[in-house]
Coordinates of C-alpha atoms in Angstrom, one line a residue:
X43 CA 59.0 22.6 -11.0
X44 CA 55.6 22.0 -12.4
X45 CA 54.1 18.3 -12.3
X46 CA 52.4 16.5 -14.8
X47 CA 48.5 16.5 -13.6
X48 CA 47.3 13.1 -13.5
X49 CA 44.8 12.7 -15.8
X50 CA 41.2 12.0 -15.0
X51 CA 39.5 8.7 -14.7
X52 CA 37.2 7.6 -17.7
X53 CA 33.6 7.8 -16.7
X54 CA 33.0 4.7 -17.3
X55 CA 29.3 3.7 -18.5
X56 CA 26.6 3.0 -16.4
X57 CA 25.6 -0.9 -15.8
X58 CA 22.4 -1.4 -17.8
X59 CA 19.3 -1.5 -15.5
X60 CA 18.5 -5.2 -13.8
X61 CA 15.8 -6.6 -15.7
X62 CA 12.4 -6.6 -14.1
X63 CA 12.1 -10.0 -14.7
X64 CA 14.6 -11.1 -11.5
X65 CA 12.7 -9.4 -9.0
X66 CA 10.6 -11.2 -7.2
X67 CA 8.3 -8.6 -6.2
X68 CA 7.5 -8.2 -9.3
X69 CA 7.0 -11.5 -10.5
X70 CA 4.5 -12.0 -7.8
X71 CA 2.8 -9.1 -9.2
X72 CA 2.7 -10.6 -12.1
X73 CA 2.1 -14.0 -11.3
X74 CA -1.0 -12.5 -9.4
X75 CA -2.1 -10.6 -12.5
X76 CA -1.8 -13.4 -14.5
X77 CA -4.0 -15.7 -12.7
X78 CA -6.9 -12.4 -12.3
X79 CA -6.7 -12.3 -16.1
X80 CA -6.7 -15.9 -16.7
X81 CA -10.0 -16.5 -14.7
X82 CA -11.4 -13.6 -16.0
X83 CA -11.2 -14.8 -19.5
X84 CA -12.1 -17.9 -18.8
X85 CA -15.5 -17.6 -17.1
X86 CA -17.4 -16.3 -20.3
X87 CA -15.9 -19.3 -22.0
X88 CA -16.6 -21.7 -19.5
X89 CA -20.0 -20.9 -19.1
X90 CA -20.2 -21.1 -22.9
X91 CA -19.2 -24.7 -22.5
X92 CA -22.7 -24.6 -19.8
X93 CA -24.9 -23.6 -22.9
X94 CA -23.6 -26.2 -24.9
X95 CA -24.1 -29.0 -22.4
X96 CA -27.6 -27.2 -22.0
X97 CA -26.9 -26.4 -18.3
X98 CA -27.5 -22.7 -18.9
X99 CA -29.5 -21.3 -22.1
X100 CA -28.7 -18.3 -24.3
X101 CA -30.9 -16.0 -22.7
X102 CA -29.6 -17.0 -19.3
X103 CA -25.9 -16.3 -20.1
X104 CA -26.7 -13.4 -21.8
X105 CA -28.3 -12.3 -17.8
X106 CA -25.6 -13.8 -16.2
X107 CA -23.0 -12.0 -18.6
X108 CA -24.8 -8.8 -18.3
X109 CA -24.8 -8.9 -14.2
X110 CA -21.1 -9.6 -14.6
X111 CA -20.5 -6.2 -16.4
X112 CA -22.9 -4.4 -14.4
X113 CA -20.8 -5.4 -11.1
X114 CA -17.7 -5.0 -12.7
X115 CA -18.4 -1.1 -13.9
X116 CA -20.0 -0.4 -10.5
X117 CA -16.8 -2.2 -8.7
X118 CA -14.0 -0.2 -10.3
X119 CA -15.2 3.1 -9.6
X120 CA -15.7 2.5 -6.3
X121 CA -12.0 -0.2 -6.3
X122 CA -10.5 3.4 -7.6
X123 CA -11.2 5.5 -4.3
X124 CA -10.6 2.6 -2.0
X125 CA -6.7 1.8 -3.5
X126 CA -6.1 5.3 -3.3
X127 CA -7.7 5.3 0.5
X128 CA -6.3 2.4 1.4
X129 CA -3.6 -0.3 1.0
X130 CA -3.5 -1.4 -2.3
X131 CA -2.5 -4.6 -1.6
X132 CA -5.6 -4.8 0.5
X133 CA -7.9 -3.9 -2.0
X134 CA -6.6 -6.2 -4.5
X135 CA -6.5 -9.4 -1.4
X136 CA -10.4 -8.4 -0.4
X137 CA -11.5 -7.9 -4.2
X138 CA -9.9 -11.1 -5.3
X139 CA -11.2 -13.2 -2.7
X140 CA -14.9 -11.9 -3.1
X141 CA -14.2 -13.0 -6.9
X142 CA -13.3 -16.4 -5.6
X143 CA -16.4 -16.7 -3.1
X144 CA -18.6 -16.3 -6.5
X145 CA -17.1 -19.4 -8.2
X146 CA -18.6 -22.2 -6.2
X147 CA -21.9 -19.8 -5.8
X148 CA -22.0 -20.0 -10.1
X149 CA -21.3 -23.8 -9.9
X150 CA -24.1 -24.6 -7.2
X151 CA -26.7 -22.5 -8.9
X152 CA -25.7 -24.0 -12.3
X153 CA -29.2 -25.9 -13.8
X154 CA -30.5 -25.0 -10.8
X155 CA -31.0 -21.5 -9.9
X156 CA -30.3 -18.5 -12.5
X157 CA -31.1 -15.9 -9.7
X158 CA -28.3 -17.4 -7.8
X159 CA -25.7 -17.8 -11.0
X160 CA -26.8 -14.3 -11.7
X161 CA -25.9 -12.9 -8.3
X162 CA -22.6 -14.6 -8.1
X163 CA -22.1 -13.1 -11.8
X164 CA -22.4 -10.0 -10.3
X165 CA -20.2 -10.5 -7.4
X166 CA -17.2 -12.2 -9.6
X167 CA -17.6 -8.7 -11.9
X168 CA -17.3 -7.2 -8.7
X169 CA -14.3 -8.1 -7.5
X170 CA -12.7 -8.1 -11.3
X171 CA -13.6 -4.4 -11.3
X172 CA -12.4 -3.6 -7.8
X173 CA -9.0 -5.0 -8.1
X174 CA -7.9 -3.7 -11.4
X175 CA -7.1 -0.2 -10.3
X176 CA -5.7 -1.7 -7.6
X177 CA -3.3 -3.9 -9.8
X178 CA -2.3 -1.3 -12.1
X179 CA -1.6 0.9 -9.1
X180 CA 0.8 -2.0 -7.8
X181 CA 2.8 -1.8 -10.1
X182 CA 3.9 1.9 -9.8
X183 CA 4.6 1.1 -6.7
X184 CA 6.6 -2.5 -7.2
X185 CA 8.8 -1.3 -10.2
X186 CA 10.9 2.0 -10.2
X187 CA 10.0 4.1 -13.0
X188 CA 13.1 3.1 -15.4
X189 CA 11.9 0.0 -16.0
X190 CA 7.7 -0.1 -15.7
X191 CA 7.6 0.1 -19.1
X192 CA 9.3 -2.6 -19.3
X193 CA 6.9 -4.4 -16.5
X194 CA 3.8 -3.2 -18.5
X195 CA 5.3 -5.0 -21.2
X196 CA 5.4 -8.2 -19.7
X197 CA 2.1 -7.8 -18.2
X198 CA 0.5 -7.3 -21.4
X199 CA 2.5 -10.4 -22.6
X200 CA 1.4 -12.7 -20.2
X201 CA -2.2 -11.9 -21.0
X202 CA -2.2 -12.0 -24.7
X203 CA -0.3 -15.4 -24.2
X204 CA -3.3 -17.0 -22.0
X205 CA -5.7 -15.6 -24.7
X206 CA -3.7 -17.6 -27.7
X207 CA -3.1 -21.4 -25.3
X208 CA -6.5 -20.7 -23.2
X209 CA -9.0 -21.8 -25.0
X210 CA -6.6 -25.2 -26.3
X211 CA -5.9 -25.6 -22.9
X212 CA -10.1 -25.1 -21.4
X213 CA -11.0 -27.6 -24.9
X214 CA -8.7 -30.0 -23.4
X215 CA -9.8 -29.5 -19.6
X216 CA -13.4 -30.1 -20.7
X217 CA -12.5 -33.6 -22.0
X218 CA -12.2 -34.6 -18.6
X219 CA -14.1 -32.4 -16.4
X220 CA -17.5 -31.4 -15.9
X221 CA -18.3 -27.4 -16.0
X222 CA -18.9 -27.4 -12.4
X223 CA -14.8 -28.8 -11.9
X224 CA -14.2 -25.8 -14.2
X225 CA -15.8 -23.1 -12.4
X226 CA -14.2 -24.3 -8.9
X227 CA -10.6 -24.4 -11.0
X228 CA -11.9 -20.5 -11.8
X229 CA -12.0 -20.1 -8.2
X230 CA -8.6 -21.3 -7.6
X231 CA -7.6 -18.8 -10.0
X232 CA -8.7 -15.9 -8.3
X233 CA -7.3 -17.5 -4.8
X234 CA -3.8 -17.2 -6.6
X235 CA -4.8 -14.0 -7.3
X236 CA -5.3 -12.9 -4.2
X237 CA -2.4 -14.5 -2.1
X238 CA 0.7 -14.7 -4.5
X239 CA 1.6 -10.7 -4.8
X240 CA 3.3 -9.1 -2.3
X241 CA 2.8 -5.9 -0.4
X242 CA 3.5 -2.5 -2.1
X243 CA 4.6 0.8 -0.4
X244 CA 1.3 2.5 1.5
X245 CA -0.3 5.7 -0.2
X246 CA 0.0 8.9 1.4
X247 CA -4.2 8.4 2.5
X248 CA -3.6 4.8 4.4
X249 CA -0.1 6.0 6.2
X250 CA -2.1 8.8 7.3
X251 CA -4.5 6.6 9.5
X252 CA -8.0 6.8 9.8
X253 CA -8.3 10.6 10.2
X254 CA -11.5 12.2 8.8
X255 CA -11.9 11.9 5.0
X256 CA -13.9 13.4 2.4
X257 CA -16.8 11.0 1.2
X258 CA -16.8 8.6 -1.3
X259 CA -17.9 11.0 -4.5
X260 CA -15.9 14.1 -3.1
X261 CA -12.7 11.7 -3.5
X262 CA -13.9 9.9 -7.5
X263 CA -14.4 13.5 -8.3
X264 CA -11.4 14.1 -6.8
X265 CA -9.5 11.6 -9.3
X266 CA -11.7 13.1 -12.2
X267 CA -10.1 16.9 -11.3
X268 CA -6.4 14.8 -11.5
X269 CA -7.2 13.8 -14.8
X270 CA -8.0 16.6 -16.3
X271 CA -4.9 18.0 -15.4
X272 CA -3.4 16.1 -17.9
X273 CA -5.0 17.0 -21.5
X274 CA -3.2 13.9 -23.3
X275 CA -4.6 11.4 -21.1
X276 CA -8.5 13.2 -21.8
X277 CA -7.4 12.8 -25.6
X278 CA -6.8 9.0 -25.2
X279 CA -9.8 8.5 -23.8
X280 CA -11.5 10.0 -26.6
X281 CA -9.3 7.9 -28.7
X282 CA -10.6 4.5 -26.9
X283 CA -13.8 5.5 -27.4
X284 CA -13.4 5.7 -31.3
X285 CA -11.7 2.8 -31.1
X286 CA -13.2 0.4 -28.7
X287 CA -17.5 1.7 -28.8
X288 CA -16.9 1.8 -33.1
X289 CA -13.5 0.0 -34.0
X290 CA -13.7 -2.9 -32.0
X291 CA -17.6 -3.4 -31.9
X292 CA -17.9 -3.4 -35.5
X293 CA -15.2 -5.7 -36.5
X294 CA -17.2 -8.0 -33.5
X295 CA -20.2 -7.6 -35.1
X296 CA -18.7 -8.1 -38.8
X297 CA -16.6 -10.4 -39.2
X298 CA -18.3 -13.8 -38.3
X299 CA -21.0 -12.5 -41.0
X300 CA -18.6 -11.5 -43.1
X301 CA -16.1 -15.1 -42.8
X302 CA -19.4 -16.8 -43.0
X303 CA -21.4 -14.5 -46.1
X304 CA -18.2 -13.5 -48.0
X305 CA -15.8 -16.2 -47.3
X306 CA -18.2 -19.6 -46.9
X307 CA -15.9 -20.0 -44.1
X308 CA -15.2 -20.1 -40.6
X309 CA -11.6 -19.7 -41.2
X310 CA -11.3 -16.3 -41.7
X311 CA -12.9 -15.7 -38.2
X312 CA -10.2 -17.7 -36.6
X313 CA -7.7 -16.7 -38.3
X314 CA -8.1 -13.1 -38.0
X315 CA -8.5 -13.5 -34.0
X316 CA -5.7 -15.4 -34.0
X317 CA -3.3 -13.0 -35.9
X318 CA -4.5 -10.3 -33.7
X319 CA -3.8 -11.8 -30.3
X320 CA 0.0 -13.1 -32.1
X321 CA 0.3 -9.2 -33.6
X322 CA -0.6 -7.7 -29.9
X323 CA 2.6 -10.5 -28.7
X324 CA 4.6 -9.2 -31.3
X325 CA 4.0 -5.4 -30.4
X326 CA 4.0 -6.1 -26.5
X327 CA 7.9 -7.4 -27.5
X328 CA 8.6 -4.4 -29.5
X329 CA 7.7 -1.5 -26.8
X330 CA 9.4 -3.3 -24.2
X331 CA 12.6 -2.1 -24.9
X332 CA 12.1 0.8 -27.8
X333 CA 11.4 4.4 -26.6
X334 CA 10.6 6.8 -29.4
X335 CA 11.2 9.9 -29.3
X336 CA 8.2 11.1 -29.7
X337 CA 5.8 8.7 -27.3
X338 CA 2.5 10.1 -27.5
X339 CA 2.4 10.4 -31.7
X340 CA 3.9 6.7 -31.9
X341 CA 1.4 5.8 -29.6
X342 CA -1.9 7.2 -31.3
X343 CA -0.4 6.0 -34.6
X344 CA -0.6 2.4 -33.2
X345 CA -4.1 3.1 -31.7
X346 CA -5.0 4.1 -35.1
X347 CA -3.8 1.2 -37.0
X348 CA -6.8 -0.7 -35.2
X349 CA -8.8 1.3 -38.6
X350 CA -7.1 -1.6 -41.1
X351 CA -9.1 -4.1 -39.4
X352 CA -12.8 -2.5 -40.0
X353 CA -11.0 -1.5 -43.2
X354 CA -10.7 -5.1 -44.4
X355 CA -13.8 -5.7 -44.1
X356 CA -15.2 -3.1 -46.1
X357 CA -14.4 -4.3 -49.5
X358 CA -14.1 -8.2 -51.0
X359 CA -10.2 -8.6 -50.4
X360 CA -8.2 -12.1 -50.5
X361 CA -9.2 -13.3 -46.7
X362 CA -5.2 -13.0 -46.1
X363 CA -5.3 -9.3 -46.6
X364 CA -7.9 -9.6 -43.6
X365 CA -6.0 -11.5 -41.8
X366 CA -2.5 -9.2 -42.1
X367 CA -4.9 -6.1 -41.6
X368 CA -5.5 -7.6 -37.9
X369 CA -2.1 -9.0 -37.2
X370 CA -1.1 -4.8 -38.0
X371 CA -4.0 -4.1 -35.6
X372 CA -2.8 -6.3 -32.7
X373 CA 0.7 -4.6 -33.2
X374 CA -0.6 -1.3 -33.2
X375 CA -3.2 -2.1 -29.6
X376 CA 0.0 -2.7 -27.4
X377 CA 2.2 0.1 -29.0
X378 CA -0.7 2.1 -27.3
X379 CA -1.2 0.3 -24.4
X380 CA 2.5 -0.2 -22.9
X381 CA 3.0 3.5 -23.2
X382 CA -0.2 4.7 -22.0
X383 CA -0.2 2.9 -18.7
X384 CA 3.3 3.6 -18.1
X385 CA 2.3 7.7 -18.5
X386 CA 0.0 7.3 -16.6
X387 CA 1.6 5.7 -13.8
X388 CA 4.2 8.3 -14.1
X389 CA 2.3 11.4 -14.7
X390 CA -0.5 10.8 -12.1
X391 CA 0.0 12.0 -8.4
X392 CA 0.7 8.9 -6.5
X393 CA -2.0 9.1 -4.2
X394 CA -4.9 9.9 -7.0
X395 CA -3.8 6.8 -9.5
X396 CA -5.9 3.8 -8.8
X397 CA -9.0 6.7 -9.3
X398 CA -7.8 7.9 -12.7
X399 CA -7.0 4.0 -13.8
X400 CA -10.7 3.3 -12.6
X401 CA -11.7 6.1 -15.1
X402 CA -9.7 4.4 -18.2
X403 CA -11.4 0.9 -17.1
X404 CA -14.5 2.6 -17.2
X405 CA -14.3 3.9 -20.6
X406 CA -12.1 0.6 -21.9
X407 CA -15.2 -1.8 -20.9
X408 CA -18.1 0.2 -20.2
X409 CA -18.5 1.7 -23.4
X410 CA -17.6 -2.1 -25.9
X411 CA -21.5 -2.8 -24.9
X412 CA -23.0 -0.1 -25.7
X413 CA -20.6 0.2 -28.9
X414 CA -22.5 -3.5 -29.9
X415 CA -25.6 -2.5 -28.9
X416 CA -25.9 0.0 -31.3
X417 CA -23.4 -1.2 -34.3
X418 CA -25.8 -4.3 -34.6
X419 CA -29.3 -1.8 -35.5
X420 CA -27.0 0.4 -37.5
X421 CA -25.6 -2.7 -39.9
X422 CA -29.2 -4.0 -40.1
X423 CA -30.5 -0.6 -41.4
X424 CA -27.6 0.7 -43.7
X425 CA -25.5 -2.1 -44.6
X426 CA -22.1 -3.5 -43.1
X427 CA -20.1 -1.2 -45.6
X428 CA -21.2 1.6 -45.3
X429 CA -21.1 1.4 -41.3
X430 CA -17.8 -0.7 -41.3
X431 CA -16.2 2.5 -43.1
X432 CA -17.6 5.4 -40.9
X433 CA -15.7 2.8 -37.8
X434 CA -12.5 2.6 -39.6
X435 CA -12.4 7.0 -40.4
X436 CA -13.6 7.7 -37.2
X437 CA -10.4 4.6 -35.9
X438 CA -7.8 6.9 -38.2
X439 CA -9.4 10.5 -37.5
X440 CA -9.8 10.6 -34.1
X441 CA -6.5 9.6 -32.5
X442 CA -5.3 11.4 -35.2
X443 CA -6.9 14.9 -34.0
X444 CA -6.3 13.3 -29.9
X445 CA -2.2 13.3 -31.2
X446 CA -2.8 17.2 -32.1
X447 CA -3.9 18.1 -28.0
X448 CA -1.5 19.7 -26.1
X449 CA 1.1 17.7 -23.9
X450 CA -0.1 14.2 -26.3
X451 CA 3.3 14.4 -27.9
X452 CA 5.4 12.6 -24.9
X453 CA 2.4 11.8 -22.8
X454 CA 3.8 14.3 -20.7
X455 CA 3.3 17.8 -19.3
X456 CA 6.5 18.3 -19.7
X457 CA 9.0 17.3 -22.5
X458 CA 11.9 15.4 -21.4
X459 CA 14.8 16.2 -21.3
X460 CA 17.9 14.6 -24.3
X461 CA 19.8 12.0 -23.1
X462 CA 23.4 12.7 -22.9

């Protein structure tokens, strides 16, 4: 007699992953980035607010600006090989706090001593530069790799956010305190930035102990080699430096002219700057939660679309097509961006990450200055057409050709494999 086999169990579907957003590791991360970013904006304007009260003059916060990114580029080379050496949670505690110690330092030397405001410029870009490896390297280790997109997301979200209410909120802040008040409040904000994250994992280097290590430019180069294991991160940072040292400088350099000279207005500059910041929100949202297929091409497409912004300035448009061309812009930054640090952070031997994020900081701020230093010379001696035009080919033809290099088509050096 023969039985009936009982039939099998329906596999039933798997619970969708926890969101990000209810961990509290995470949200200490992100709490701490936050508050990093937040004073990191907000020192420029601040000390913009010095100027006007004629505390500081322009050729002293140009000084004081200029020591900020000259500690900031040395820092996060050097922020790179100590995360990776060390804890990161140390790093970014350490880094923080020096950026903290340079707050009341700029608010005593304020119309009194430039040396000293210069110094403690130098020291605050110090400890920006040092921690932001650090950070970025955090979060590979806070969020399993499922959902860091999702966490890069909300990173990027929480800074574009402080860049649309900050200046409301700093206008309002000034009302009723004096720039000194402000700099100390910058000082608190690096303090959060130091104490509210949490502890991540230890790298392979710190577990180790304090055995004998290789020195401090065997172990950058060391991060260079990593990199260059990976041709589609090499190709996005060609990309970012079509983008950011041409794209970005020249719009910078453009458009106040051009909402001023064209327009007769200032409301053209605001606008636009204001439509970028809400586009990047918009993309941010988008990327969270969509995965193309194809992650590399989607994401130098949106890199690309930063070439409608130069674009619109080019010829005399209605200001709204100007200000749509950098809404499409902002979308198009954090399509990039989400995926881009999310590869990386995936694709990048644990131990060697904080040194190849150091490299993309490098390229992402060292090169804007030098991108305005020479855009500026170029629009006096040729025109702002003809030089706002080469910016936005070179924005379109260059991540066009970086989407064409081996292994840029998932980010990967591998393809993945189909979902079932």
């Amino acid at each position: 007699m023969t039985t009936t086999p009982t039939p099998a169990a329906a596999k039933s579907p798997s619970p969708p992953p926890r969101s990000v957003l209810r961990e509290l590791a995470f949200l200490r991360l992100w709490a701490g980035t936050t508050a990093s970013g937040l004073a990191t904006w907000a020192l420029p304007f601040v000390l913009g607010l010095a100027v006007l009260h004629r505390d500081l003059g322009a050729a002293g916060l140009g000084l004081v600006l200029a020591a900020r990114t000259a500690g900031f580029l040395v820092a996060v080379a050097v922020g790179g090989v100590l995360a990776d050496r060390h804890s990161r949670r140390a790093v970014v505690l350490w880094s923080a706090l020096a950026a903290a110690s340079a707050a009341p330092l700029l608010a005593a030397g304020l119309g009194r001593s430039l040396v000293l405001m210069t110094a403690a410029a130098a020291l605050a870009g110090a400890g920006q530069g040092a921690c932001r490896p650090a950070f970025q390297a955090l979060t590979a280790e806070t969020v399993d790799p499922d959902r860091r997109q999702q966490a890069n997301a909300a990173m990027t979200l929480a800074v574009r956010s402080s860049t649309l209410a900050g200046p409301a909120l700093t206008a309002l802040l000034a009302a009723v305190l004096d720039v000194r008040t402000l700099l100390l409040g910058i000082g608190l904000l690096w303090l959060a930035a130091a104490l509210v994250p949490g502890g991540g994992t230890a790298t392979a280097a710190a577990a180790a102990g304090p055995g004998r290590r290789a020195g401090f430019r065997a172990e950058f180069t060391e991060g260079i080699r990593e990199a260059r294991r990976h041709p589609w991160f090499l190709a996005g940072l060609a990309a970012l430096v079509a983008v950011i040292a041409l794209g970005y400088s020249a719009t910078s350099v453009a458009l106040p002219l051009i909402s001023r000279d064209r327009y007769g207005t200032t409301w053209v500059l605001a606008a636009a700057m204001t439509a970028y910041t809400v586009g990047a929100l918009g993309g941010a949202l988008v990327i969270a939660r969509w995965r193309p297929r194809s992650q590399g091409w989607a994401a130098f497409a949106g890199l690309a679309a930063y070439g409608f912004a130069p674009l619109s300035l080019v010829l005399p448009v209605h200001p709204v097509a100007v200000v749509v061309a950098y809404a499409v812009a902002g979308i198009g930054i954090e399509l990039f961006n989400v995926p881009w640090f999310t590869a990386t952070q995936r694709e990048v031997a644990p131990d060697k990450l904080a040194r190849v994020s150091s490299l993309d900081f490098l390229v992402s701020y060292g090169l804007a200055p030098v991108g305005l230093a020479l855009i500026a010379p170029a629009v006096g001696a040729f025109g702002a057409a003809p030089v706002l035009a080469a910016c936005a080919a070179a924005c379109f033809l260059v991540p066009a050709g970086a989407a064409l290099v081996p292994t840029a088509r998932h980010f990967s050096r591998t393809a993945p494999r189909p979902a079932d």
